Short mmCIF file of C-alpha atoms in Angstrom, two decimals:
data_model
loop_
_atom_site.label_atom_id
_atom_site.label_comp_id
_atom_site.label_asym_id
_atom_site.label_seq_id
_atom_site.Cartn_x
_atom_site.Cartn_y
_atom_site.Cartn_z
CA THR A 1 15.85 25.22 27.58
CA GLN A 2 16.76 21.86 26.09
CA LEU A 3 19.69 22.26 23.71
CA LEU A 4 21.31 19.98 21.21
CA GLU A 5 24.88 20.88 20.42
CA GLN A 6 26.41 19.56 17.23
CA SER A 7 30.10 19.53 16.44
CA PRO A 8 31.91 20.49 14.45
CA GLN A 9 29.85 23.35 13.08
CA PHE A 10 31.69 23.20 9.76
CA LEU A 11 33.73 20.38 8.23
CA SER A 12 35.49 20.32 4.89
CA ILE A 13 37.37 17.20 3.82
CA GLN A 14 38.70 15.50 0.71
CA GLU A 15 36.70 12.87 -1.11
CA GLY A 16 37.59 9.40 0.17
CA GLU A 17 38.36 10.45 3.74
CA ASN A 18 36.44 9.35 6.82
CA LEU A 19 34.67 11.69 9.24
CA THR A 20 32.60 11.74 12.38
CA VAL A 21 30.14 14.36 13.58
CA TYR A 22 28.57 14.55 17.01
CA CYS A 23 25.32 15.50 18.70
CA ASN A 24 25.26 16.11 22.44
CA SER A 25 22.85 17.19 25.14
CA SER A 26 22.62 17.22 28.91
CA SER A 27 19.15 15.67 28.68
CA VAL A 28 18.10 12.10 28.05
CA PHE A 29 16.39 11.40 24.72
CA SER A 30 13.52 9.02 24.13
CA SER A 31 14.64 8.76 20.51
CA LEU A 32 16.99 10.56 18.16
CA GLN A 33 16.91 11.18 14.45
CA TRP A 34 19.49 12.28 11.91
CA TYR A 35 18.53 14.34 8.89
CA ARG A 36 20.46 15.62 5.88
CA GLN A 37 19.47 18.86 4.22
CA GLU A 38 20.67 20.03 0.82
CA PRO A 39 20.46 23.66 -0.32
CA GLY A 40 16.93 24.72 -1.25
CA GLU A 41 15.40 21.57 0.16
CA GLY A 42 13.86 20.44 3.41
CA PRO A 43 15.65 18.00 5.74
CA VAL A 44 15.42 14.33 4.78
CA LEU A 45 15.28 11.68 7.48
CA LEU A 46 18.29 9.33 7.46
CA VAL A 47 17.73 7.22 10.55
CA THR A 48 15.92 6.95 13.88
CA VAL A 49 17.63 5.40 16.93
CA VAL A 50 15.70 4.54 20.04
CA THR A 51 17.82 2.20 22.18
CA GLY A 52 20.89 3.23 24.20
CA GLY A 53 24.02 1.83 22.59
CA GLU A 54 22.24 1.15 19.32
CA VAL A 55 24.28 1.17 16.11
CA LYS A 56 22.65 1.49 12.71
CA LYS A 57 24.30 1.39 9.33
CA LEU A 58 23.06 2.98 6.14
CA LYS A 59 25.54 2.10 3.39
CA ARG A 60 28.66 4.16 4.24
CA LEU A 61 26.96 5.94 7.16
CA THR A 62 27.13 4.53 10.69
CA PHE A 63 24.95 6.02 13.41
CA GLN A 64 25.54 5.35 17.09
CA PHE A 65 23.30 6.23 20.02
CA GLY A 66 25.08 6.74 23.34
CA ASP A 67 24.53 4.24 26.14
CA ALA A 68 23.00 6.95 28.33
CA ARG A 69 20.86 8.23 25.44
CA LYS A 70 22.28 11.75 25.74
CA ASP A 71 24.49 11.77 22.67
CA SER A 72 24.91 10.37 19.20
CA SER A 73 27.47 10.23 16.44
CA LEU A 74 27.40 9.88 12.69
CA HIS A 75 30.43 8.36 10.96
CA ILE A 76 30.88 8.49 7.19
CA THR A 77 33.37 6.16 5.54
CA ALA A 78 35.03 7.08 2.25
CA ALA A 79 33.13 10.34 1.86
CA GLN A 80 31.74 11.22 -1.55
CA THR A 81 30.76 14.60 -3.01
CA GLY A 82 27.12 13.54 -2.75
CA ASP A 83 27.49 13.51 1.04
CA THR A 84 27.79 17.30 1.04
CA GLY A 85 25.02 18.94 3.02
CA LEU A 86 23.79 20.12 6.40
CA TYR A 87 23.54 17.27 8.89
CA LEU A 88 21.01 17.77 11.65
CA CYS A 89 20.26 15.69 14.69
CA ALA A 90 16.80 16.01 16.20
CA VAL A 91 15.14 14.67 19.31
CA ASN A 92 11.77 14.38 20.88
CA PHE A 93 12.19 15.28 24.53
CA GLY A 94 8.86 13.66 25.28
CA ASN A 95 6.69 16.66 24.51
CA GLU A 96 5.74 15.73 20.94
CA LYS A 97 7.71 18.42 19.14
CA LEU A 98 10.94 17.66 17.35
CA THR A 99 13.88 19.80 18.46
CA PHE A 100 16.80 20.20 16.08
CA GLY A 101 20.46 20.61 16.80
CA THR A 102 22.65 23.43 15.60
CA GLY A 103 23.78 21.45 12.55
CA THR A 104 27.06 20.43 10.94
CA ARG A 105 27.69 21.79 7.47
CA LEU A 106 29.76 19.19 5.60
CA THR A 107 31.59 19.91 2.37
CA ILE A 108 33.31 17.10 0.47
CA ILE A 109 36.01 18.37 -1.87
CA PRO A 110 36.51 16.40 -5.10
CA ASP B 1 3.08 8.92 -3.27
CA ALA B 2 3.17 12.70 -2.90
CA GLY B 3 5.23 13.97 -0.04
CA VAL B 4 4.72 17.28 1.71
CA THR B 5 3.78 20.11 -0.62
CA GLN B 6 4.39 23.74 0.25
CA SER B 7 3.36 26.88 -1.56
CA PRO B 8 4.57 29.28 -2.66
CA THR B 9 8.24 28.32 -3.08
CA HIS B 10 9.47 31.90 -2.90
CA LEU B 11 7.90 35.10 -1.66
CA ILE B 12 9.00 38.70 -1.29
CA LYS B 13 7.07 40.93 1.08
CA THR B 14 7.45 44.44 2.41
CA ARG B 15 7.98 45.14 6.11
CA GLY B 16 4.62 45.49 7.87
CA GLN B 17 2.72 43.31 5.43
CA GLN B 18 1.03 40.01 6.20
CA VAL B 19 1.79 36.64 4.59
CA THR B 20 0.11 33.23 4.39
CA LEU B 21 2.05 30.07 3.64
CA ARG B 22 0.38 26.78 2.79
CA CYS B 23 1.19 23.13 3.38
CA SER B 24 -0.33 19.83 2.31
CA PRO B 25 0.90 16.91 4.40
CA LYS B 26 2.04 13.53 3.18
CA SER B 27 -0.79 11.09 2.60
CA GLY B 28 -1.64 9.27 5.83
CA HIS B 29 -0.11 11.91 8.10
CA ASP B 30 -2.36 13.84 10.47
CA THR B 31 0.09 16.12 12.30
CA VAL B 32 1.64 19.23 10.80
CA SER B 33 4.54 21.18 12.29
CA TRP B 34 5.99 24.46 11.11
CA TYR B 35 9.62 25.47 11.43
CA GLN B 36 11.60 28.62 10.69
CA GLN B 37 15.15 28.15 9.44
CA ALA B 38 17.52 31.07 9.24
CA LEU B 39 20.47 30.79 6.90
CA GLY B 40 23.06 28.35 8.23
CA GLN B 41 20.99 27.41 11.29
CA GLY B 42 18.95 24.41 12.32
CA PRO B 43 15.15 24.67 12.03
CA GLN B 44 13.37 26.37 14.93
CA PHE B 45 9.98 25.02 15.98
CA ILE B 46 7.09 27.44 15.54
CA PHE B 47 4.04 25.31 16.32
CA GLN B 48 2.34 21.99 15.68
CA TYR B 49 -1.24 21.21 14.68
CA TYR B 50 -3.16 18.04 15.34
CA GLU B 51 -6.90 17.52 14.97
CA GLU B 52 -7.26 21.13 13.83
CA GLU B 53 -5.85 22.50 17.08
CA GLU B 54 -2.50 23.96 18.06
CA ARG B 55 -0.90 21.29 20.22
CA GLN B 56 2.54 22.76 20.85
CA ARG B 57 4.06 26.18 20.38
CA GLY B 58 7.65 27.34 20.28
CA ASN B 59 9.09 30.66 21.33
CA PHE B 60 7.51 32.78 18.62
CA PRO B 61 5.37 35.92 19.06
CA ASP B 62 1.63 36.04 18.49
CA ARG B 63 2.28 37.55 15.06
CA PHE B 64 2.76 33.94 14.02
CA SER B 65 -0.51 32.04 13.83
CA GLY B 66 -1.75 28.97 12.07
CA HIS B 67 -4.61 26.80 11.13
CA GLN B 68 -5.24 23.18 10.25
CA PHE B 69 -8.13 22.13 8.05
CA PRO B 70 -10.21 18.93 8.20
CA ASN B 71 -8.14 17.46 5.35
CA TYR B 72 -5.01 17.97 7.55
CA SER B 73 -3.59 20.73 5.35
CA SER B 74 -2.30 23.76 7.19
CA GLU B 75 -1.55 27.45 6.87
CA LEU B 76 1.02 29.62 8.59
CA ASN B 77 0.18 33.31 8.89
CA VAL B 78 2.63 36.01 9.85
CA ASN B 79 1.39 39.54 10.54
CA ALA B 80 3.31 42.81 10.68
CA LEU B 81 6.35 41.34 8.97
CA LEU B 82 9.80 42.31 10.20
CA LEU B 83 13.07 42.11 8.33
CA GLY B 84 14.10 39.39 10.78
CA ASP B 85 11.26 37.18 9.59
CA SER B 86 13.22 36.53 6.41
CA ALA B 87 13.92 32.79 6.44
CA LEU B 88 13.08 29.42 4.98
CA TYR B 89 9.75 28.23 6.41
CA LEU B 90 9.47 24.48 6.54
CA CYS B 91 6.38 22.39 6.98
CA ALA B 92 6.70 18.84 8.27
CA SER B 93 4.08 16.17 8.58
CA SER B 94 4.13 13.09 10.75
CA GLY B 95 1.99 10.22 11.85
CA GLU B 96 4.11 8.54 14.50
CA ILE B 97 7.01 10.52 15.99
CA ASN B 98 9.45 7.64 16.10
CA TYR B 99 9.12 7.27 12.37
CA GLY B 100 10.33 10.80 11.79
CA TYR B 101 8.99 13.81 10.03
CA THR B 102 8.59 14.30 6.30
CA PHE B 103 9.53 17.82 5.29
CA GLY B 104 8.48 19.92 2.37
CA SER B 105 11.01 21.89 0.35
CA GLY B 106 10.02 25.04 2.18
CA THR B 107 8.94 28.56 1.35
CA ARG B 108 11.74 31.11 1.10
CA LEU B 109 10.36 34.35 2.54
CA THR B 110 12.25 37.57 2.00
CA VAL B 111 11.09 40.71 3.81
CA VAL B 112 12.38 43.97 2.38
#
């Protein structure tokens, strides 16, 4: 079974603080995606990374793909209440289907 | 540009009944995947349809079945509903995997 472990499972921080969440596996990924899901909605794609060591920035969000393509991190600078949600990493292990991680539920406190 | 449309948005069924959920993919997408998401969990893959055939299947019993139509829309059928089938059912469409999936808002199924 190919598993994606995300940490932490829950994170609650004050508005304006920085944070990092992680996605790890023992398997090598061909590509990795990060999604954010808000209550009552489906996940929304934030970014796709495909190259080991790749760093992508989306405004205050910085995504990094591990050199060995087994892990990834998402860093948020100066968190805002609008960043609240469930953050999911997802990978295609080469068999077409997208496998999701366990998720990090982020709460930003005003 | 319409995204993925799912219907109904909410549904309450009695244990033992059967249910059909519907999904219209994003324009230009030909692949439809279905996921089950329990409260507080990540989505779990049920199956994927491409060219009207089931291409991949996750670890779900045969009570879960599906169909894809020539216009790429899809249905998810669940027979003999169990209380544990209560979840958010998400449909996702895609064209090219590296460009990610587009998800619908889901159908919230409650089995009582």
